[in-house]
Coordinates of C-alpha atoms in Angstrom, one line a residue:
X1 CA 3.6 12.5 -22.8
X2 CA 2.5 15.8 -24.2
X3 CA 4.6 17.2 -27.1
X4 CA 4.3 20.7 -25.7
X5 CA 6.0 19.6 -22.5
X6 CA 3.1 20.4 -20.3
X7 CA 3.0 16.9 -18.7
X8 CA -0.8 16.8 -18.2
X9 CA -2.0 13.6 -16.6
X10 CA -5.6 13.8 -17.9
X11 CA -4.5 13.7 -21.5
X12 CA -1.9 11.0 -21.5
X13 CA -2.4 7.4 -20.5
X14 CA 1.3 6.6 -20.6
X15 CA 2.0 9.6 -18.3
X16 CA -0.7 8.5 -15.9
X17 CA 0.6 5.0 -15.6
X18 CA 4.2 6.1 -15.3
X19 CA 3.4 8.7 -12.7
X20 CA 1.5 6.2 -10.5
X21 CA 4.4 3.8 -10.9
X22 CA 7.1 6.3 -9.9
X23 CA 5.0 7.7 -6.9
X24 CA 4.6 4.2 -5.6
X25 CA 8.3 3.6 -6.0
X26 CA 8.9 6.7 -3.8
X27 CA 6.3 5.4 -1.3
X28 CA 8.2 2.1 -1.1
X29 CA 11.5 3.7 -0.1
X30 CA 10.5 4.6 3.6
X31 CA 8.6 1.3 3.8
X32 CA 11.7 -0.7 2.8
X33 CA 13.8 1.3 5.2
X34 CA 11.6 1.1 8.3
X35 CA 9.9 -2.3 7.6
X36 CA 12.9 -4.3 6.5
X37 CA 16.3 -2.6 6.8
X38 CA 15.9 -1.2 10.3
X39 CA 14.3 -4.4 11.8
X40 CA 17.1 -6.5 10.1
X41 CA 19.7 -4.2 11.6
X42 CA 18.1 -4.5 15.0
X43 CA 17.8 -8.3 14.9
X44 CA 21.4 -8.7 13.7
X45 CA 22.6 -6.6 16.6
X46 CA 20.8 -8.5 19.4
X47 CA 17.3 -7.1 19.5
X48 CA 14.7 -9.8 20.3
X49 CA 11.3 -10.5 18.7
X50 CA 9.5 -8.3 21.3
X51 CA 11.6 -5.3 20.5
X52 CA 11.4 -5.8 16.7
X53 CA 7.6 -6.3 17.0
X54 CA 7.3 -3.2 19.1
X55 CA 9.1 -1.0 16.5
X56 CA 7.1 -2.6 13.6
X57 CA 3.9 -2.1 15.5
X58 CA 4.5 1.6 15.9
X59 CA 5.7 1.9 12.3
X60 CA 2.6 0.2 11.1
X61 CA 0.2 2.3 13.2
X62 CA -0.1 5.3 10.9
X63 CA -1.3 3.0 8.1
X64 CA -4.3 1.9 10.3
X65 CA -5.2 5.5 11.0
X66 CA -5.0 6.9 7.5
X67 CA -8.7 6.9 6.9
X68 CA -8.6 10.3 8.7
X69 CA -6.2 11.5 5.9
X70 CA -8.9 10.8 3.3
X71 CA -11.5 12.9 5.0
X72 CA -9.1 15.8 5.3
X73 CA -8.0 15.6 1.7
X74 CA -11.6 15.3 0.4
X75 CA -12.5 18.4 2.5
X76 CA -9.5 20.6 2.0
X77 CA -7.3 20.9 -1.0
X78 CA -5.8 23.6 -3.2
X79 CA -7.9 23.1 -6.3
X80 CA -5.8 25.4 -8.6
X81 CA -3.1 22.7 -8.4
X82 CA -5.6 19.9 -8.8
X83 CA -7.4 17.8 -6.2
X84 CA -4.4 15.7 -5.1
X85 CA -1.0 17.1 -6.3
X86 CA -0.6 19.7 -3.6
X87 CA -1.0 17.0 -1.0
X88 CA 1.5 14.7 -2.7
X89 CA 4.2 17.4 -2.9
X90 CA 3.6 18.5 0.7
X91 CA 3.7 15.0 2.1
X92 CA 6.9 14.2 0.3
X93 CA 8.6 17.3 1.6
X94 CA 7.6 16.3 5.2
X95 CA 9.0 12.8 4.5
X96 CA 12.3 14.3 3.5
X97 CA 12.5 16.6 6.5
X98 CA 11.8 13.7 8.9
X99 CA 14.4 11.4 7.3
X100 CA 17.0 14.2 7.7
X101 CA 16.0 14.5 11.3
X102 CA 16.5 10.8 11.8
X103 CA 20.0 11.0 10.1
X104 CA 21.1 13.7 12.6
X105 CA 19.6 12.2 15.7
X106 CA 21.0 8.7 15.1
X107 CA 19.0 6.4 17.4
X108 CA 20.7 3.2 18.4
X109 CA 19.5 -0.4 18.6
X110 CA 18.6 -0.1 22.2
X111 CA 16.6 3.1 21.6
X112 CA 13.5 1.1 20.9
X113 CA 11.0 3.8 21.7
X114 CA 12.9 6.4 19.6
X115 CA 13.1 4.0 16.7
X116 CA 9.4 3.3 17.0
X117 CA 8.5 7.0 17.1
X118 CA 10.8 7.7 14.1
X119 CA 9.1 4.9 12.1
X120 CA 5.7 6.2 13.2
X121 CA 6.5 9.8 12.1
X122 CA 8.0 9.0 8.7
X123 CA 5.2 6.5 8.0
X124 CA 2.6 9.1 9.0
X125 CA 3.9 11.4 6.3
X126 CA 4.1 8.5 3.9
X127 CA 0.4 7.6 4.5
X128 CA -0.6 11.2 3.4
X129 CA 1.4 10.7 0.2
X130 CA -0.2 7.3 -0.2
X131 CA -3.8 8.5 0.3
X132 CA -3.2 11.4 -2.1
X133 CA -1.8 9.1 -4.8
X134 CA -4.6 6.6 -4.3
X135 CA -7.1 9.4 -4.7
X136 CA -5.3 10.6 -7.8
X137 CA -5.6 7.1 -9.3
X138 CA -9.3 6.9 -8.6
X139 CA -9.9 10.4 -9.9
X140 CA -7.9 10.3 -13.1
X141 CA -7.6 6.7 -14.3
X142 CA -9.9 5.3 -17.0
X143 CA -11.7 2.1 -16.1
X144 CA -10.0 0.1 -18.8
X145 CA -6.6 1.2 -17.3
X146 CA -7.3 0.1 -13.8
X147 CA -5.9 -3.5 -13.9
X148 CA -2.7 -2.2 -15.5
X149 CA -2.6 0.7 -13.0
X150 CA -2.9 -1.7 -10.1
X151 CA 0.1 -3.5 -11.4
X152 CA 2.1 -0.3 -11.9
X153 CA 1.2 1.0 -8.5
X154 CA 2.0 -2.0 -6.3
X155 CA 4.7 -3.3 -8.7
X156 CA 6.3 0.1 -8.3
X157 CA 5.9 0.0 -4.5
X158 CA 7.5 -3.4 -4.4
X159 CA 10.4 -2.2 -6.5
X160 CA 10.8 0.9 -4.3
X161 CA 10.8 -1.4 -1.2
X162 CA 13.3 -3.7 -2.9
X163 CA 15.6 -0.9 -3.9
X164 CA 15.4 0.7 -0.4
X165 CA 15.8 -2.5 1.5
X166 CA 18.9 -3.5 -0.5
X167 CA 20.6 -0.1 -0.7
X168 CA 19.8 1.1 2.8
X169 CA 20.8 -2.3 4.2
X170 CA 24.1 -2.0 2.4
X171 CA 24.5 1.7 3.6
X172 CA 23.8 0.6 7.2
X173 CA 26.4 -2.1 7.0
X174 CA 29.0 0.1 5.5
X175 CA 28.3 3.5 7.1
X176 CA 25.6 3.2 9.7
X177 CA 21.9 4.0 9.8
X178 CA 22.4 7.8 9.2
X179 CA 23.6 7.1 5.7
X180 CA 20.5 5.1 5.0
X181 CA 18.2 7.9 6.1
X182 CA 20.1 10.4 3.9
X183 CA 20.0 8.1 0.9
X184 CA 16.2 7.7 1.3
X185 CA 15.7 11.4 1.6
X186 CA 17.7 12.1 -1.5
X187 CA 15.7 9.8 -3.7
X188 CA 12.4 11.2 -2.5
X189 CA 13.6 14.7 -3.2
X190 CA 14.2 13.7 -6.9
X191 CA 10.6 12.3 -7.2
X192 CA 9.3 15.5 -5.6
X193 CA 10.9 17.5 -8.3
X194 CA 9.1 15.3 -10.9
X195 CA 5.7 15.9 -9.3
X196 CA 6.2 19.6 -9.3
X197 CA 6.6 19.5 -13.1
X198 CA 3.2 17.7 -13.5
X199 CA -0.3 19.0 -13.9
X200 CA -3.4 16.9 -13.2
X201 CA -5.6 18.7 -15.8
X202 CA -5.1 21.4 -18.4
X203 CA -4.9 25.0 -17.1
X204 CA -3.9 24.2 -13.5
X205 CA -0.9 25.6 -11.7
X206 CA 2.3 23.8 -11.1
X207 CA 3.0 25.7 -7.8
X208 CA 0.8 27.9 -5.6
X209 CA 2.4 31.1 -7.0
X210 CA 2.3 29.9 -10.7
X211 CA -0.4 31.0 -13.2
X212 CA -3.4 28.8 -13.7
X213 CA -7.0 28.1 -12.6
X214 CA -9.2 25.5 -11.1
X215 CA -10.5 22.9 -13.6
X216 CA -14.3 22.9 -13.9
X217 CA -14.6 19.1 -13.3
X218 CA -12.8 19.4 -9.9
X219 CA -14.9 22.4 -9.0
X220 CA -18.1 20.5 -9.7
X221 CA -17.4 17.4 -7.7
X222 CA -15.5 19.0 -4.8
X223 CA -17.5 18.6 -1.6
X224 CA -16.7 21.7 0.5
X225 CA -18.3 20.6 3.8
X226 CA -17.8 17.8 6.3
X227 CA -21.4 16.5 6.3
X228 CA -21.7 15.7 2.6
X229 CA -18.4 13.9 2.7
X230 CA -19.4 11.9 5.7
X231 CA -22.8 11.1 4.3
X232 CA -21.5 10.0 0.9
X233 CA -18.6 8.0 2.4
X234 CA -20.6 6.0 4.9
X235 CA -23.5 5.5 2.5
X236 CA -21.0 3.9 0.1
X237 CA -18.9 1.9 2.6
X238 CA -21.9 0.5 4.5
X239 CA -23.4 -1.1 1.4
X240 CA -23.5 -4.9 2.0
X241 CA -21.2 -5.6 -0.9
X242 CA -18.7 -3.2 0.6
X243 CA -18.9 -4.6 4.1
X244 CA -18.3 -8.1 2.8
X245 CA -15.1 -6.8 1.1
X246 CA -13.5 -5.4 4.3
X247 CA -12.5 -8.7 5.9
X248 CA -10.7 -9.8 2.8
X249 CA -8.6 -6.6 3.0
X250 CA -8.0 -7.2 6.7
X251 CA -6.7 -10.7 6.0
X252 CA -4.4 -9.5 3.2
X253 CA -2.8 -7.1 5.6
X254 CA -2.3 -9.5 8.5
X255 CA 0.1 -11.8 6.6
X256 CA 2.3 -8.8 5.6
X257 CA 2.7 -7.6 9.2
X258 CA 3.4 -11.2 10.4
X259 CA 5.9 -12.2 7.8
X260 CA 7.7 -8.8 7.9
X261 CA 8.5 -9.5 11.5
X262 CA 9.3 -13.2 11.1
X263 CA 11.7 -12.8 8.2
X264 CA 14.6 -11.0 10.0
X265 CA 14.1 -13.1 13.2
X266 CA 14.3 -16.4 11.3
X267 CA 17.2 -15.2 9.3
X268 CA 19.2 -14.0 12.3
X269 CA 18.0 -16.6 14.8
X270 CA 17.9 -19.8 12.7
X271 CA 20.6 -19.1 10.1
X272 CA 22.8 -16.6 11.9
X273 CA 22.7 -14.1 9.1
X274 CA 23.6 -10.4 9.5
X275 CA 21.5 -7.4 8.4
X276 CA 23.3 -7.0 5.1
X277 CA 22.6 -10.6 4.1
X278 CA 19.0 -10.5 5.2
X279 CA 18.2 -7.1 3.5
X280 CA 19.9 -8.2 0.3
X281 CA 17.7 -11.3 0.1
X282 CA 14.5 -9.3 1.0
X283 CA 15.5 -6.6 -1.5
X284 CA 15.9 -9.1 -4.3
X285 CA 12.7 -10.8 -3.4
X286 CA 10.8 -7.5 -3.4
X287 CA 12.3 -6.7 -6.8
X288 CA 11.1 -10.0 -8.2
X289 CA 7.7 -9.3 -6.6
X290 CA 7.6 -5.9 -8.2
X291 CA 8.3 -7.3 -11.6
X292 CA 5.7 -10.0 -11.2
X293 CA 3.2 -7.3 -10.1
X294 CA 3.9 -5.2 -13.2
X295 CA 3.6 -8.2 -15.5
X296 CA 1.8 -11.2 -14.2
X297 CA -0.4 -9.4 -11.8
X298 CA -1.9 -6.9 -14.3
X299 CA -2.1 -9.5 -17.0
X300 CA -3.9 -12.1 -14.8
X301 CA -6.4 -9.5 -13.7
X302 CA -7.2 -8.5 -17.3
X303 CA -7.3 -12.1 -18.5
X304 CA -9.2 -13.9 -15.7
X305 CA -10.8 -11.0 -13.7
X306 CA -10.0 -9.6 -10.3
X307 CA -12.0 -12.1 -8.2
X308 CA -10.7 -15.3 -9.8
X309 CA -7.1 -14.1 -9.8
X310 CA -7.3 -13.1 -6.1
X311 CA -8.8 -16.5 -5.2
X312 CA -5.9 -18.3 -7.0
X313 CA -3.3 -16.3 -5.1
X314 CA -5.1 -16.9 -1.8
X315 CA -4.9 -20.7 -2.4
X316 CA -1.2 -20.5 -3.2
X317 CA -0.5 -18.5 0.0
X318 CA -2.3 -21.1 2.1
X319 CA -0.2 -23.8 0.5
X320 CA 3.0 -21.9 1.4
X321 CA 1.9 -21.5 5.1
X322 CA 1.0 -25.1 5.4
X323 CA 4.4 -26.1 3.9
X324 CA 6.4 -23.9 6.2
X325 CA 4.6 -25.3 9.2
X326 CA 5.2 -28.8 8.1
X327 CA 8.9 -28.1 7.5
X328 CA 9.4 -26.2 10.8
X329 CA 12.3 -28.5 11.8
X330 CA 14.2 -27.5 8.6
X331 CA 14.1 -23.7 9.0
X332 CA 17.9 -23.6 9.3
X333 CA 18.1 -24.6 5.7
X334 CA 19.1 -21.5 3.7
X335 CA 17.4 -22.8 0.6
X336 CA 14.0 -23.2 2.4
X337 CA 14.4 -19.7 3.9
X338 CA 15.0 -18.2 0.5
X339 CA 12.0 -19.9 -1.0
X340 CA 9.9 -18.7 1.9
X341 CA 10.9 -15.0 1.5
X342 CA 10.6 -15.0 -2.3
X343 CA 7.2 -16.7 -2.1
X344 CA 5.6 -14.5 0.5
X345 CA 6.9 -11.3 -1.0
X346 CA 5.7 -12.3 -4.5
X347 CA 2.2 -13.5 -3.4
X348 CA 1.6 -10.5 -1.3
X349 CA 2.1 -8.2 -4.3
X350 CA 0.1 -10.4 -6.6
X351 CA -2.9 -10.5 -4.2
X352 CA -2.7 -6.7 -3.8
X353 CA -2.6 -6.1 -7.5
X354 CA -5.4 -8.6 -8.2
X355 CA -7.7 -7.2 -5.6
X356 CA -7.2 -3.5 -6.1
X357 CA -9.6 -3.0 -9.0
X358 CA -12.5 -4.3 -6.8
X359 CA -11.7 -1.5 -4.2
X360 CA -11.6 1.1 -7.0
X361 CA -14.9 -0.1 -8.5
X362 CA -16.7 0.3 -5.1
X363 CA -15.6 3.9 -4.7
X364 CA -17.9 6.9 -5.1
X365 CA -15.9 9.5 -7.2
X366 CA -17.1 12.4 -4.9
X367 CA -15.3 10.9 -1.9
X368 CA -12.8 8.6 -3.7
X369 CA -9.9 9.5 -1.4
X370 CA -11.9 8.9 1.7
X371 CA -13.6 5.7 0.7
X372 CA -10.5 4.1 -1.0
X373 CA -8.5 5.1 2.1
X374 CA -11.0 3.3 4.4
X375 CA -10.5 0.1 2.3
X376 CA -6.7 0.5 2.4
X377 CA -6.8 1.4 6.1
X378 CA -8.5 -1.9 6.9
X379 CA -5.7 -3.8 5.1
X380 CA -3.1 -1.7 7.0
X381 CA -4.9 -2.4 10.3
X382 CA -4.3 -6.0 9.4
X383 CA -0.6 -5.3 8.9
X384 CA -0.4 -3.6 12.3
X385 CA -2.3 -6.5 13.9
X386 CA 0.0 -9.0 12.3
X387 CA 3.1 -7.2 13.6
X388 CA 1.6 -7.0 17.1
X389 CA 0.6 -10.7 17.2
X390 CA 4.1 -11.6 15.9
X391 CA 5.5 -9.7 19.0
X392 CA 3.6 -12.2 21.2
X393 CA 4.7 -15.3 19.2
X394 CA 6.6 -16.8 22.1
X395 CA 3.6 -16.6 24.4
X396 CA 1.4 -18.2 21.6
X397 CA 3.6 -21.3 21.2
X398 CA 6.4 -20.1 19.0
X399 CA 7.0 -18.9 15.4
X400 CA 5.7 -22.1 13.8
X401 CA 2.2 -21.5 15.2
X402 CA 2.1 -18.2 13.4
X403 CA 1.8 -20.0 10.1
X404 CA -1.3 -21.8 11.4
X405 CA -2.8 -18.4 12.4
X406 CA -2.1 -17.0 8.9
X407 CA -3.5 -20.1 7.3
X408 CA -6.7 -19.9 9.2
X409 CA -7.3 -16.3 8.3
X410 CA -6.5 -16.9 4.7
X411 CA -9.1 -19.7 4.7
X412 CA -11.7 -17.2 6.0
X413 CA -10.8 -14.7 3.3
X414 CA -11.0 -17.3 0.7
X415 CA -14.5 -18.3 1.8
X416 CA -15.7 -14.8 1.3
X417 CA -14.1 -14.5 -2.1
X418 CA -15.9 -17.7 -3.2
X419 CA -19.3 -16.8 -1.7
X420 CA -19.6 -13.1 -2.5
X421 CA -20.0 -11.7 -6.1
X422 CA -18.0 -8.5 -6.0
X423 CA -18.2 -5.8 -8.8
X424 CA -16.8 -7.2 -12.1
X425 CA -17.9 -4.9 -14.8
X426 CA -16.1 -1.7 -15.8
X427 CA -17.9 1.6 -15.1
X428 CA -20.7 0.4 -12.9
X429 CA -22.4 3.5 -11.7
X430 CA -22.7 4.0 -7.9
X431 CA -26.5 4.1 -8.0
X432 CA -26.5 0.6 -9.7
X433 CA -24.2 -0.7 -7.0
X434 CA -26.6 0.6 -4.4
X435 CA -29.7 -0.9 -6.1
X436 CA -28.1 -4.3 -6.6
X437 CA -26.6 -4.4 -3.1
X438 CA -30.1 -3.6 -1.6
X439 CA -31.9 -6.3 -3.7
X440 CA -33.3 -9.3 -1.9
X441 CA -31.2 -12.5 -1.9
X442 CA -28.5 -14.3 0.1
X443 CA -25.6 -12.4 -1.4
X444 CA -24.7 -8.8 -2.2
X445 CA -23.8 -9.0 -5.9
X446 CA -23.4 -7.3 -9.2
X447 CA -24.0 -9.4 -12.3

């Protein structure tokens, strides 16, 4: 950090990494609350898989729509405060306001539509924060920092999810859902205060009414019209190497949506656990996953490369799905259930951390928020699809068959990872990406 106390991201690697970490922790809080604590509370109080899946489907929907957020942020921003920071502060203030509204309205377990709409609204605000933070990461991180940044980002998110799942689950058990909403709002308020103190680059304003000016770099790359943004974005996304990356992201999201729904239903239905016990387990698993993302995920990406590391984690995920299907008659064993939850939570974070640098390397800096958001939106569409498919698990032959579905999709993602050579070198210019992707041959590749 700067000795003069200015907290300028562009001039401090440690500050950049810590800021991404803490912003992803903040992002994980509403995810932990609405993806784990609320569904566990519903399942423990009599809600069936269809109701839980419905709420999760609405909660996931904003994450599939967030590509629109990127277009808006690349087109409109308050440059005197930096390209992304005004959006981050604004989004978090909306998150706080919505959580307070949930606390005062107090929807019950049978208010499925209201719970779904509450999850949708809070997650919509969270997606704006997420897109702004992702755009900040692409804008401001050095290439050699990206593997570590990936670990800090998604490790931080997992820790935020873990903290929120455990603490809000405990709050719900002791005081009711309203206390959980208030607890989440208070934490995000603290992080918002931290963001207000920061500057992206030297000379910028902290607040709209503070003194400061637009940094020349941001003024130069800012596209102030819709057509250049659309043209640059779709030109980059529609490259063959990019198109072959999208299904991998879709598959990665599907298992998250599926297993998020399965976890409380198996815990409550097969083991008879209450919401406090389920959320405590999930919170601990997410904490372990976050630590692994911060340590093993970043290290493995640096040591073996993004592609090889992602392939290894895909293989491990397939082994887990096959094992759970084979042991379907033993799901009432608490030890097996614990191993399942710890394994899927950890591998989800590790795959995300390993694969993120590939998405970053494919991004055009002029439309980084939009292009990166498209990649993340595909993953989040997979989450929503997984949640919706889980809701129809009974019609599809039961929960055990869902592991077969996930296994098949992972096999398809693994095939792409093996066959396609994605960007591997740091600092590959966009024009080289285009030339290589357009070169003759059976595979879009960068050597």
